[in-house]
Amino acid sequence: MPKSFTRRGFLLGAGAASAAILTSRRGFSLEPAGVSIDASQEVGLIRPELHGQFAEHLGSCIYGGLWVGKDSPIPNIDGYRKQAVEYLKGLVPVLRWPGGCFADDGVGPAAKRPRTVNVHWGNNTEDNSFGTNEFIGLCRLIEAEPYLSANVGSGTPEEMRDWMEYCNYPKGSSLSDLRAANGAPEPFNVKYWGVGNENWGCGGQMNGDEYATLYRRFSNYARPFSETRPFLVACGPSGNNQDWTRKFWGNMGTRRAVQGFAMHFYSRGANFSTKFSPAEMQQQFSSFPDIEKAILEQRALLDTYDPQKQVGLLLDEWGVWDRMVPEEQTQYGRLFQQITMRSAVAAALGLNVIHRQAGKLVMTNIAQIVNVLHSMLLTDGPQCVRTTTYYVYQMTKAHLSQTSIAVAVEKPEPVGLSVSASRRGGELTLTLVNPKPDAGMTVNCSLAGASARSATARILHDADLNAANTFATPDRIAPRDHQIAVEGARIVTDLPPLSVLTAAVRLV
Ligand code: AHR
């Protein structure tokens, strides 16, 4: 039994949910919160791709993070950090690479291995020892689907089509033979191809109309080089910029060489990651209703050009982007930030939005997987720490391939209780997030369209919003079992302040 709630305290909270505000043994108040879940109202499939990740050549995400090199004293599997591979295996359905803005530096076929300057992220040189073959090797090791992002801003249609041929053509052409000579006789069969990145910004400073003209040229040569038909992703807006979407689709007309349209939406932070005040945290969390609104409005706008819904909406960069600590960036690379309890709550608020809007999205990719922004893992020499983001993805993995079902919070607040639920057959998965730093909640869920038989729950919680799994305290925050009660149409649990809970509910 968790220390914070006695059985008696828990039941008291549940029974009196509509009446009083109770106080837990730890001293914080327990506000009653009502949720309704309708297991018969299906929202859409939570595709595995909705829990995608992003690996960019930025800071120490690749070099020194995922890739330590074959001769490293750090335990590795053919150059890949062994601990990272073990932690990530099975947790990353799809992995986007190599950028981001780095996509517009052009990586090219692996055999060339030029020393290039990463102009977007510090002008440092890269030896390209981690190229296409190594990326695909990583994807195979961690069981992720690759998603390649091609260079449009400073690249050519020829480079992109050659990259596709290199990856996907089975054998017999110079490029497919080059792949084989580089150790990969079998085609990579890469399905997901981004046609540029942020072409409204680092990818060329264009407007949607200019980009659409370029997109038509690039996509014209992006043919299927194997049985794997490419799923071409066009650059979508920054946040909810509707002008970009209108200009792009206004130019594209009814041409259908677009399978995906990818928006980016970051949640900016006003302070260094471990120095947030409750007010700064609240301000960052208030971006999540905006993200949900942006998904709904962008999908609705897309529907006016694509009434058959043949084009999928992606959110292929999202996550918290706090103020950077200069010394940390010097030591660990650009855009390195510590991942805290606040970051975990933010990840879970984002995933709840994504689950609730599963019917409107085909892929999302949090930025980035290691050592950059909203990471799963942080590394320092041989050390590899699982962050709170890692645990949120681990806990919520059960939603994948389940059907999202309708949920409603009785008294919604912009930064209040957040819920998502999904089901497959007799299994229901429920994620509850309490983003408040000073108030616990007794959550009373009423279930329609199904009846619950039993439930178990895991919780991620720390009372300190700035607490983190650091290199000195790598295991401070990890999921624990938590008490939850079910009784037919009712599921009840207490949430301490700043907590993420996922319940596995068995239905009758
Ligand atoms: O994630 C960091 C950067 O943010 C990416 O390179 C770019 O696409 C975005 O602006």
Short mmCIF file of C-alpha atoms and ligand atoms in Angstrom, two decimals:
data_model
loop_
_atom_site.label_atom_id
_atom_site.label_comp_id
_atom_site.label_asym_id
_atom_site.label_seq_id
_atom_site.Cartn_x
_atom_site.Cartn_y
_atom_site.Cartn_z
CA MET A 1 0.00 0.00 0.00
CA PRO A 2 1.40 3.44 -0.83
CA LYS A 3 2.54 5.34 2.22
CA SER A 4 0.59 8.45 1.39
CA PHE A 5 -2.89 6.95 1.50
CA THR A 6 -4.28 4.53 4.02
CA ARG A 7 -7.15 2.32 2.89
CA ARG A 8 -9.38 4.25 5.27
CA GLY A 9 -8.23 7.62 3.95
CA PHE A 10 -8.74 6.45 0.38
CA LEU A 11 -12.29 5.24 0.95
CA LEU A 12 -13.16 8.37 2.86
CA GLY A 13 -11.98 10.41 -0.09
CA ALA A 14 -14.00 8.34 -2.51
CA GLY A 15 -17.21 8.37 -0.54
CA ALA A 16 -17.20 12.04 0.19
CA ALA A 17 -16.08 13.08 -3.27
CA SER A 18 -18.94 15.42 -3.96
CA ALA A 19 -18.98 16.99 -0.52
CA ALA A 20 -15.88 18.18 1.23
CA ILE A 21 -12.24 18.87 0.46
CA LEU A 22 -10.31 16.33 2.52
CA THR A 23 -6.76 16.33 3.71
CA SER A 24 -4.39 13.46 3.08
CA ARG A 25 -1.94 12.17 5.64
CA ARG A 26 0.82 14.06 3.86
CA GLY A 27 -0.95 17.32 4.51
CA PHE A 28 -2.18 18.38 1.08
CA SER A 29 -5.83 18.80 0.33
CA LEU A 30 -7.74 16.19 -1.69
CA GLU A 31 -10.18 17.92 -3.99
CA PRO A 32 -13.01 15.80 -5.38
CA ALA A 33 -12.88 15.40 -9.18
CA GLY A 34 -15.42 13.63 -11.35
CA VAL A 35 -14.70 11.95 -14.67
CA SER A 36 -17.02 10.13 -17.04
CA ILE A 37 -15.74 7.45 -19.40
CA ASP A 38 -17.88 5.99 -22.14
CA ALA A 39 -16.38 2.69 -23.27
CA SER A 40 -18.90 2.45 -26.10
CA GLN A 41 -17.94 5.77 -27.69
CA GLU A 42 -14.87 5.16 -29.83
CA VAL A 43 -12.66 8.09 -30.76
CA GLY A 44 -10.04 6.40 -32.93
CA LEU A 45 -7.18 3.95 -32.91
CA ILE A 46 -4.14 4.94 -30.83
CA ARG A 47 -1.65 3.99 -33.53
CA PRO A 48 1.77 2.99 -32.18
CA GLU A 49 3.19 5.89 -34.22
CA LEU A 50 1.48 8.31 -31.83
CA HIS A 51 4.26 7.56 -29.32
CA GLY A 52 7.09 8.34 -31.77
CA GLN A 53 10.45 9.88 -30.92
CA PHE A 54 12.96 12.11 -32.69
CA ALA A 55 16.76 11.73 -32.93
CA GLU A 56 18.55 14.79 -34.28
CA HIS A 57 22.19 15.61 -34.95
CA LEU A 58 22.12 18.24 -32.26
CA GLY A 59 24.16 18.53 -29.08
CA SER A 60 24.99 15.08 -27.79
CA CYS A 61 21.82 13.33 -28.99
CA ILE A 62 23.73 11.18 -31.49
CA TYR A 63 27.48 11.55 -30.86
CA GLY A 64 28.24 10.69 -27.25
CA GLY A 65 24.59 9.89 -26.60
CA LEU A 66 23.13 7.11 -28.73
CA TRP A 67 26.39 6.55 -30.62
CA VAL A 68 29.64 6.12 -28.72
CA GLY A 69 31.60 4.40 -31.49
CA LYS A 70 32.88 0.88 -31.77
CA ASP A 71 36.20 1.62 -30.02
CA SER A 72 34.63 3.33 -27.02
CA PRO A 73 35.33 2.06 -23.49
CA ILE A 74 31.61 2.66 -22.90
CA PRO A 75 29.79 -0.67 -23.33
CA ASN A 76 28.39 -0.68 -26.85
CA ILE A 77 26.85 -2.87 -29.51
CA ASP A 78 28.76 -2.10 -32.72
CA GLY A 79 29.06 1.53 -31.62
CA TYR A 80 25.55 2.01 -30.18
CA ARG A 81 25.45 2.72 -26.44
CA LYS A 82 24.40 -0.66 -25.01
CA GLN A 83 22.47 0.73 -22.05
CA ALA A 84 20.47 3.06 -24.28
CA VAL A 85 19.59 0.21 -26.64
CA GLU A 86 18.43 -1.91 -23.72
CA TYR A 87 16.32 0.88 -22.23
CA LEU A 88 14.76 1.95 -25.54
CA LYS A 89 14.03 -1.46 -27.05
CA GLY A 90 10.30 -1.86 -27.59
CA LEU A 91 9.49 1.66 -26.40
CA VAL A 92 10.00 3.62 -29.64
CA PRO A 93 7.50 2.69 -32.35
CA VAL A 94 8.90 5.21 -34.85
CA LEU A 95 12.08 7.30 -34.83
CA ARG A 96 12.53 10.48 -36.90
CA TRP A 97 16.07 11.39 -38.10
CA PRO A 98 18.41 13.25 -38.83
CA GLY A 99 16.60 16.58 -38.23
CA GLY A 100 15.03 18.97 -37.48
CA CYS A 101 17.03 21.80 -38.86
CA PHE A 102 19.88 19.35 -39.41
CA ALA A 103 17.81 17.74 -42.17
CA ASP A 104 18.73 20.75 -44.21
CA ASP A 105 22.45 20.11 -43.90
CA GLY A 106 22.13 17.00 -46.06
CA VAL A 107 23.47 13.71 -44.86
CA GLY A 108 23.66 11.78 -48.13
CA PRO A 109 24.58 8.17 -48.72
CA ALA A 110 26.57 6.75 -45.85
CA ALA A 111 29.58 5.73 -47.90
CA LYS A 112 30.60 9.28 -48.68
CA ARG A 113 31.24 10.16 -45.05
CA PRO A 114 32.26 13.79 -45.58
CA ARG A 115 33.23 15.94 -42.63
CA THR A 116 30.42 18.47 -42.59
CA VAL A 117 29.69 21.60 -40.58
CA ASN A 118 26.49 21.52 -38.56
CA VAL A 119 25.55 25.13 -39.27
CA HIS A 120 22.31 25.01 -37.32
CA TRP A 121 23.72 23.71 -34.06
CA GLY A 122 27.02 25.34 -33.19
CA ASN A 123 29.06 25.14 -36.42
CA ASN A 124 30.88 22.08 -35.10
CA THR A 125 32.15 19.53 -37.59
CA GLU A 126 30.59 16.08 -37.80
CA ASP A 127 32.49 13.12 -39.20
CA ASN A 128 29.22 11.45 -40.23
CA SER A 129 30.33 8.19 -38.65
CA PHE A 130 26.65 7.87 -37.80
CA GLY A 131 24.96 7.81 -41.20
CA THR A 132 21.99 6.17 -42.86
CA ASN A 133 23.19 2.58 -42.33
CA GLU A 134 23.91 3.23 -38.65
CA PHE A 135 20.52 4.88 -38.15
CA ILE A 136 18.70 1.95 -39.70
CA GLY A 137 20.83 -0.39 -37.57
CA LEU A 138 19.71 1.49 -34.46
CA CYS A 139 16.06 1.26 -35.53
CA ARG A 140 16.39 -2.49 -36.00
CA LEU A 141 18.03 -2.87 -32.57
CA ILE A 142 15.32 -0.94 -30.71
CA GLU A 143 12.49 -2.16 -32.97
CA ALA A 144 11.57 1.30 -34.24
CA GLU A 145 10.17 2.17 -37.66
CA PRO A 146 12.52 4.67 -39.37
CA TYR A 147 11.24 8.08 -40.47
CA LEU A 148 13.76 9.98 -42.61
CA SER A 149 13.66 13.71 -43.02
CA ALA A 150 15.05 14.93 -46.35
CA ASN A 151 16.75 18.19 -47.14
CA VAL A 152 14.56 20.58 -49.12
CA GLY A 153 15.79 24.00 -47.98
CA SER A 154 19.33 23.67 -49.36
CA GLY A 155 18.92 20.35 -51.16
CA THR A 156 17.76 19.09 -54.52
CA PRO A 157 15.04 16.68 -55.66
CA GLU A 158 17.86 14.51 -57.01
CA GLU A 159 19.47 14.13 -53.57
CA MET A 160 16.18 13.06 -52.06
CA ARG A 161 15.31 10.57 -54.79
CA ASP A 162 18.84 9.14 -54.65
CA TRP A 163 18.52 8.68 -50.92
CA MET A 164 15.24 6.85 -51.47
CA GLU A 165 16.82 4.62 -54.08
CA TYR A 166 19.81 3.96 -51.82
CA CYS A 167 17.49 2.90 -49.00
CA ASN A 168 14.72 1.05 -50.78
CA TYR A 169 15.72 -0.27 -54.19
CA PRO A 170 16.30 -4.03 -53.75
CA LYS A 171 19.45 -4.51 -55.86
CA GLY A 172 21.12 -3.95 -59.20
CA SER A 173 21.37 -0.16 -59.35
CA SER A 174 24.56 1.68 -58.42
CA LEU A 175 23.00 3.14 -55.29
CA SER A 176 21.43 -0.09 -54.07
CA ASP A 177 24.74 -1.85 -54.72
CA LEU A 178 26.49 0.87 -52.73
CA ARG A 179 24.15 0.12 -49.83
CA ALA A 180 25.01 -3.56 -50.15
CA ALA A 181 28.71 -2.72 -50.28
CA ASN A 182 28.19 -0.74 -47.07
CA GLY A 183 27.00 -3.92 -45.38
CA ALA A 184 23.25 -3.87 -46.05
CA PRO A 185 22.28 -6.12 -48.95
CA GLU A 186 18.60 -6.11 -47.97
CA PRO A 187 16.66 -2.92 -48.74
CA PHE A 188 15.77 -0.79 -45.75
CA ASN A 189 12.17 -0.37 -46.97
CA VAL A 190 11.79 3.02 -45.33
CA LYS A 191 8.16 4.04 -45.45
CA TYR A 192 8.08 7.48 -43.82
CA TRP A 193 9.80 10.36 -45.67
CA GLY A 194 9.67 13.97 -44.56
CA VAL A 195 9.93 16.33 -47.51
CA GLY A 196 11.83 19.07 -45.70
CA ASN A 197 11.61 20.41 -42.17
CA GLU A 198 10.30 23.73 -40.89
CA ASN A 199 10.48 25.24 -44.35
CA TRP A 200 8.87 28.34 -42.84
CA GLY A 201 12.01 28.73 -40.66
CA CYS A 202 15.40 27.01 -40.65
CA GLY A 203 14.33 25.00 -43.71
CA GLY A 204 14.28 27.92 -46.11
CA GLN A 205 12.26 30.84 -44.69
CA MET A 206 9.46 30.26 -47.21
CA ASN A 207 5.76 30.87 -47.11
CA GLY A 208 3.33 27.99 -47.64
CA ASP A 209 2.82 28.87 -51.30
CA GLU A 210 6.56 28.92 -52.11
CA TYR A 211 7.10 25.66 -50.26
CA ALA A 212 4.22 23.96 -52.10
CA THR A 213 5.87 24.76 -55.43
CA LEU A 214 9.09 23.14 -54.21
CA TYR A 215 7.16 20.26 -52.65
CA ARG A 216 5.61 19.43 -56.02
CA ARG A 217 9.06 19.17 -57.63
CA PHE A 218 10.53 17.04 -54.85
CA SER A 219 7.56 14.70 -54.56
CA ASN A 220 7.46 14.18 -58.31
CA TYR A 221 10.69 12.19 -58.08
CA ALA A 222 9.96 10.53 -54.75
CA ARG A 223 8.78 7.29 -56.30
CA PRO A 224 8.31 3.87 -54.78
CA PHE A 225 11.63 2.11 -55.25
CA SER A 226 10.30 -1.13 -53.80
CA GLU A 227 7.04 -2.64 -52.63
CA THR A 228 7.14 -0.19 -49.73
CA ARG A 229 5.16 2.80 -50.98
CA PRO A 230 6.62 5.99 -49.53
CA PHE A 231 4.45 7.92 -47.11
CA LEU A 232 5.46 11.49 -47.95
CA VAL A 233 5.14 14.05 -45.19
CA ALA A 234 4.83 17.71 -46.11
CA CYS A 235 5.97 20.45 -43.76
CA GLY A 236 2.98 21.79 -41.87
CA PRO A 237 2.65 24.92 -39.75
CA SER A 238 4.46 26.29 -36.76
CA GLY A 239 1.88 25.89 -34.02
CA ASN A 240 -1.57 26.72 -35.32
CA ASN A 241 -0.47 28.99 -38.17
CA GLN A 242 -3.46 28.74 -40.50
CA ASP A 243 -1.98 31.06 -43.09
CA TRP A 244 0.76 28.49 -43.81
CA THR A 245 -1.79 25.71 -44.20
CA ARG A 246 -4.06 27.76 -46.47
CA LYS A 247 -1.18 28.92 -48.69
CA PHE A 248 0.29 25.41 -48.97
CA TRP A 249 -2.99 23.73 -49.82
CA GLY A 250 -4.14 26.65 -51.96
CA ASN A 251 -1.11 26.00 -54.20
CA MET A 252 -1.33 22.18 -54.00
CA GLY A 253 -4.97 22.13 -55.06
CA THR A 254 -6.24 18.62 -55.48
CA ARG A 255 -2.85 17.06 -56.19
CA ARG A 256 -2.48 14.13 -53.91
CA ALA A 257 1.24 13.47 -53.64
CA VAL A 258 0.95 14.18 -49.93
CA GLN A 259 0.23 11.48 -47.38
CA GLY A 260 1.07 13.44 -44.24
CA PHE A 261 1.10 17.06 -43.10
CA ALA A 262 3.30 17.73 -40.07
CA MET A 263 2.84 20.54 -37.57
CA HIS A 264 5.32 21.46 -34.80
CA PHE A 265 4.28 22.81 -31.41
CA TYR A 266 6.73 23.36 -28.55
CA SER A 267 5.83 24.29 -24.96
CA ARG A 268 8.23 27.07 -24.06
CA GLY A 269 9.49 27.42 -20.50
CA ALA A 270 10.31 30.74 -18.87
CA ASN A 271 13.10 29.42 -16.64
CA PHE A 272 15.96 26.92 -16.35
CA SER A 273 14.49 23.45 -16.12
CA THR A 274 15.23 22.89 -12.41
CA LYS A 275 14.29 26.40 -11.30
CA PHE A 276 10.64 26.63 -12.28
CA SER A 277 8.21 28.40 -9.98
CA PRO A 278 4.65 27.04 -9.76
CA ALA A 279 3.47 30.03 -11.81
CA GLU A 280 6.05 29.36 -14.56
CA MET A 281 5.02 25.72 -14.58
CA GLN A 282 1.35 26.66 -14.86
CA GLN A 283 2.16 28.96 -17.77
CA GLN A 284 3.98 26.13 -19.58
CA PHE A 285 1.19 23.64 -18.89
CA SER A 286 -1.35 26.08 -20.32
CA SER A 287 0.16 25.35 -23.77
CA PHE A 288 -1.46 21.90 -23.83
CA PRO A 289 -5.04 23.10 -24.33
CA ASP A 290 -3.58 25.25 -27.14
CA ILE A 291 -2.00 22.16 -28.71
CA GLU A 292 -5.33 20.33 -28.55
CA LYS A 293 -7.07 23.33 -30.15
CA ALA A 294 -4.38 23.50 -32.85
CA ILE A 295 -4.85 19.80 -33.69
CA LEU A 296 -8.60 20.25 -33.96
CA GLU A 297 -8.40 23.45 -36.02
CA GLN A 298 -5.64 22.26 -38.34
CA ARG A 299 -7.49 18.99 -38.97
CA ALA A 300 -10.71 20.91 -39.67
CA LEU A 301 -8.87 23.19 -42.09
CA LEU A 302 -7.21 20.20 -43.75
CA ASP A 303 -10.64 18.62 -44.15
CA THR A 304 -11.75 21.55 -46.30
CA TYR A 305 -9.01 20.62 -48.82
CA ASP A 306 -9.10 16.88 -48.12
CA PRO A 307 -12.71 15.92 -47.36
CA GLN A 308 -11.92 12.22 -47.84
CA LYS A 309 -9.29 12.52 -45.08
CA GLN A 310 -6.61 10.91 -47.20
CA VAL A 311 -3.91 13.10 -45.70
CA GLY A 312 -2.85 12.30 -42.14
CA LEU A 313 -1.98 15.02 -39.63
CA LEU A 314 1.33 14.63 -37.75
CA LEU A 315 2.77 16.50 -34.80
CA ASP A 316 6.35 15.52 -35.51
CA GLU A 317 8.04 17.86 -33.04
CA TRP A 318 6.61 18.68 -29.62
CA GLY A 319 7.78 18.86 -26.03
CA VAL A 320 9.02 21.29 -23.38
CA TRP A 321 11.71 23.77 -24.39
CA ASP A 322 13.02 25.51 -21.29
CA ARG A 323 15.73 28.13 -20.81
CA MET A 324 19.15 26.59 -21.33
CA VAL A 325 21.82 26.63 -18.63
CA PRO A 326 24.98 27.87 -20.45
CA GLU A 327 27.36 25.64 -18.43
CA GLU A 328 25.21 22.57 -19.13
CA GLN A 329 25.18 23.32 -22.84
CA THR A 330 28.98 23.62 -22.78
CA GLN A 331 29.31 20.33 -20.93
CA TYR A 332 26.57 18.24 -22.55
CA GLY A 333 25.86 19.97 -25.86
CA ARG A 334 23.28 22.28 -27.37
CA LEU A 335 19.72 22.21 -26.02
CA PHE A 336 20.59 19.90 -23.14
CA GLN A 337 18.12 20.36 -20.31
CA GLN A 338 17.37 18.46 -17.14
CA ILE A 339 14.10 16.51 -17.06
CA THR A 340 12.05 17.00 -13.91
CA MET A 341 8.76 16.01 -12.33
CA ARG A 342 7.27 19.02 -14.14
CA SER A 343 8.61 17.65 -17.46
CA ALA A 344 6.94 14.30 -16.70
CA VAL A 345 3.59 15.96 -16.06
CA ALA A 346 4.03 17.94 -19.28
CA ALA A 347 4.79 14.74 -21.24
CA ALA A 348 1.68 13.10 -19.80
CA LEU A 349 -0.51 16.14 -20.51
CA GLY A 350 0.74 16.00 -24.09
CA LEU A 351 0.15 12.27 -24.43
CA ASN A 352 -3.35 12.63 -23.02
CA VAL A 353 -4.12 15.24 -25.70
CA ILE A 354 -2.67 12.88 -28.32
CA HIS A 355 -4.70 9.91 -27.06
CA ARG A 356 -7.90 11.96 -26.92
CA GLN A 357 -7.31 13.20 -30.48
CA ALA A 358 -6.18 9.82 -31.79
CA GLY A 359 -8.77 10.00 -34.56
CA LYS A 360 -7.20 13.21 -35.89
CA LEU A 361 -3.51 12.23 -35.84
CA VAL A 362 -1.35 9.62 -37.54
CA MET A 363 2.01 10.24 -35.84
CA THR A 364 3.67 12.35 -33.17
CA ASN A 365 7.36 12.65 -32.25
CA ILE A 366 8.50 14.19 -28.99
CA ALA A 367 11.79 16.11 -29.25
CA GLN A 368 14.35 14.58 -28.66
CA ILE A 369 15.11 11.09 -27.51
CA VAL A 370 18.52 11.62 -25.78
CA ASN A 371 20.28 14.65 -24.23
CA VAL A 372 18.19 17.31 -26.04
CA LEU A 373 14.98 19.06 -24.90
CA HIS A 374 12.30 16.63 -23.60
CA SER A 375 14.52 13.54 -23.51
CA MET A 376 13.93 9.96 -22.49
CA LEU A 377 17.58 9.40 -21.54
CA LEU A 378 20.41 11.62 -20.34
CA THR A 379 24.02 10.52 -20.67
CA ASP A 380 27.30 11.60 -19.13
CA GLY A 381 30.30 9.48 -20.14
CA PRO A 382 29.34 5.91 -19.26
CA GLN A 383 26.25 6.96 -17.28
CA CYS A 384 22.81 6.66 -18.85
CA VAL A 385 19.87 7.87 -16.78
CA ARG A 386 16.22 7.14 -17.45
CA THR A 387 14.35 10.43 -17.12
CA THR A 388 10.81 10.96 -15.91
CA THR A 389 9.78 11.31 -19.59
CA TYR A 390 11.03 7.77 -20.11
CA TYR A 391 8.79 6.49 -17.35
CA VAL A 392 5.75 8.34 -18.70
CA TYR A 393 6.19 6.63 -22.07
CA GLN A 394 6.77 3.30 -20.37
CA MET A 395 3.64 3.63 -18.22
CA THR A 396 1.39 4.79 -21.07
CA LYS A 397 2.61 2.25 -23.63
CA ALA A 398 -0.41 0.08 -22.82
CA HIS A 399 -2.62 2.54 -24.76
CA LEU A 400 -0.90 1.67 -28.03
CA SER A 401 -2.99 -0.26 -30.54
CA GLN A 402 -6.03 0.24 -28.33
CA THR A 403 -9.07 2.31 -29.27
CA SER A 404 -9.30 5.70 -27.64
CA ILE A 405 -12.67 6.15 -25.93
CA ALA A 406 -14.59 9.26 -24.91
CA VAL A 407 -13.72 10.87 -21.60
CA ALA A 408 -14.98 14.03 -19.94
CA VAL A 409 -13.85 15.82 -16.79
CA GLU A 410 -16.84 17.07 -14.81
CA LYS A 411 -15.42 20.50 -14.04
CA PRO A 412 -12.66 21.08 -16.58
CA GLU A 413 -10.00 23.71 -15.82
CA PRO A 414 -7.31 24.94 -18.25
CA VAL A 415 -4.64 23.39 -16.01
CA GLY A 416 -6.62 20.82 -14.05
CA LEU A 417 -7.17 17.08 -14.05
CA SER A 418 -6.29 15.53 -17.42
CA VAL A 419 -7.61 12.15 -18.60
CA SER A 420 -7.32 9.73 -21.49
CA ALA A 421 -8.70 6.22 -21.83
CA SER A 422 -8.52 3.42 -24.36
CA ARG A 423 -9.75 -0.11 -24.62
CA ARG A 424 -9.16 -3.36 -26.42
CA GLY A 425 -11.60 -6.15 -25.68
CA GLY A 426 -11.81 -6.62 -21.94
CA GLU A 427 -8.84 -4.36 -21.13
CA LEU A 428 -9.22 -0.67 -20.42
CA THR A 429 -6.24 1.65 -19.90
CA LEU A 430 -6.71 4.92 -18.09
CA THR A 431 -4.20 7.76 -17.64
CA LEU A 432 -4.91 10.44 -15.06
CA VAL A 433 -2.68 13.48 -14.56
CA ASN A 434 -2.78 15.92 -11.68
CA PRO A 435 -0.81 19.00 -12.81
CA LYS A 436 -1.45 20.97 -9.62
CA PRO A 437 1.56 21.50 -7.35
CA ASP A 438 -0.41 22.10 -4.16
CA ALA A 439 -3.63 20.07 -4.31
CA GLY A 440 -4.32 16.35 -4.37
CA MET A 441 -7.45 14.95 -5.99
CA THR A 442 -9.85 12.14 -5.25
CA VAL A 443 -10.85 11.08 -8.73
CA ASN A 444 -14.18 9.39 -9.10
CA CYS A 445 -14.67 7.90 -12.59
CA SER A 446 -18.07 6.73 -13.71
CA LEU A 447 -17.88 4.16 -16.45
CA ALA A 448 -20.60 3.76 -19.09
CA GLY A 449 -20.81 1.05 -21.73
CA ALA A 450 -18.81 -1.44 -19.69
CA SER A 451 -18.38 -2.69 -16.17
CA ALA A 452 -15.09 -2.95 -14.31
CA ARG A 453 -14.03 -6.11 -12.51
CA SER A 454 -10.63 -5.21 -11.10
CA ALA A 455 -7.80 -2.74 -11.59
CA THR A 456 -4.15 -2.10 -10.82
CA ALA A 457 -2.37 1.23 -11.07
CA ARG A 458 1.15 2.68 -11.25
CA ILE A 459 1.99 6.23 -10.32
CA LEU A 460 4.87 8.62 -11.01
CA HIS A 461 5.04 11.35 -8.41
CA ASP A 462 7.37 13.69 -6.62
CA ALA A 463 6.18 16.55 -4.45
CA ASP A 464 8.99 18.77 -5.78
CA LEU A 465 8.23 20.05 -9.26
CA ASN A 466 11.97 20.58 -9.88
CA ALA A 467 13.06 17.12 -8.71
CA ALA A 468 14.85 15.06 -11.36
CA ASN A 469 16.69 11.83 -12.01
CA THR A 470 20.14 13.39 -12.16
CA PHE A 471 23.51 11.72 -12.69
CA ALA A 472 23.92 11.89 -8.89
CA THR A 473 20.40 10.62 -8.09
CA PRO A 474 19.45 8.52 -11.11
CA ASP A 475 16.62 6.64 -9.43
CA ARG A 476 14.91 9.36 -7.46
CA ILE A 477 11.65 9.26 -9.44
CA ALA A 478 10.29 5.97 -10.76
CA PRO A 479 6.81 4.47 -11.07
CA ARG A 480 5.35 2.69 -8.04
CA ASP A 481 2.22 0.65 -7.46
CA HIS A 482 -0.72 2.74 -6.34
CA GLN A 483 -4.08 2.03 -4.82
CA ILE A 484 -7.18 2.08 -6.98
CA ALA A 485 -10.67 0.79 -6.25
CA VAL A 486 -13.27 -0.48 -8.71
CA GLU A 487 -16.88 -1.29 -8.19
CA GLY A 488 -18.85 -2.02 -11.37
CA ALA A 489 -19.37 1.35 -12.98
CA ARG A 490 -17.08 3.24 -10.60
CA ILE A 491 -13.30 3.58 -10.48
CA VAL A 492 -11.82 5.63 -7.65
CA THR A 493 -8.28 6.70 -6.86
CA ASP A 494 -6.43 9.49 -5.11
CA LEU A 495 -3.84 11.54 -6.99
CA PRO A 496 -1.21 13.44 -5.03
CA PRO A 497 -0.13 16.83 -6.40
CA LEU A 498 2.06 16.53 -9.51
CA SER A 499 1.35 12.96 -10.43
CA VAL A 500 0.82 10.75 -13.45
CA LEU A 501 -1.16 7.55 -12.98
CA THR A 502 -1.91 4.78 -15.42
CA ALA A 503 -4.44 2.11 -14.51
CA ALA A 504 -5.03 -1.26 -16.12
CA VAL A 505 -8.72 -2.00 -15.66
CA ARG A 506 -10.17 -5.41 -16.46
CA LEU A 507 -13.72 -5.26 -17.70
CA VAL A 508 -16.40 -7.84 -16.99
O1 AHR B 1 14.24 20.49 -31.82
C1 AHR B 1 15.14 21.50 -32.07
C2 AHR B 1 14.81 22.25 -33.34
O2 AHR B 1 13.53 22.78 -33.20
C3 AHR B 1 14.70 21.44 -34.59
O3 AHR B 1 15.93 21.24 -35.19
C4 AHR B 1 13.82 22.27 -35.45
O4 AHR B 1 13.09 21.52 -36.36
C5 AHR B 1 12.96 22.99 -34.45
O5 AHR B 1 12.95 24.36 -34.68
#
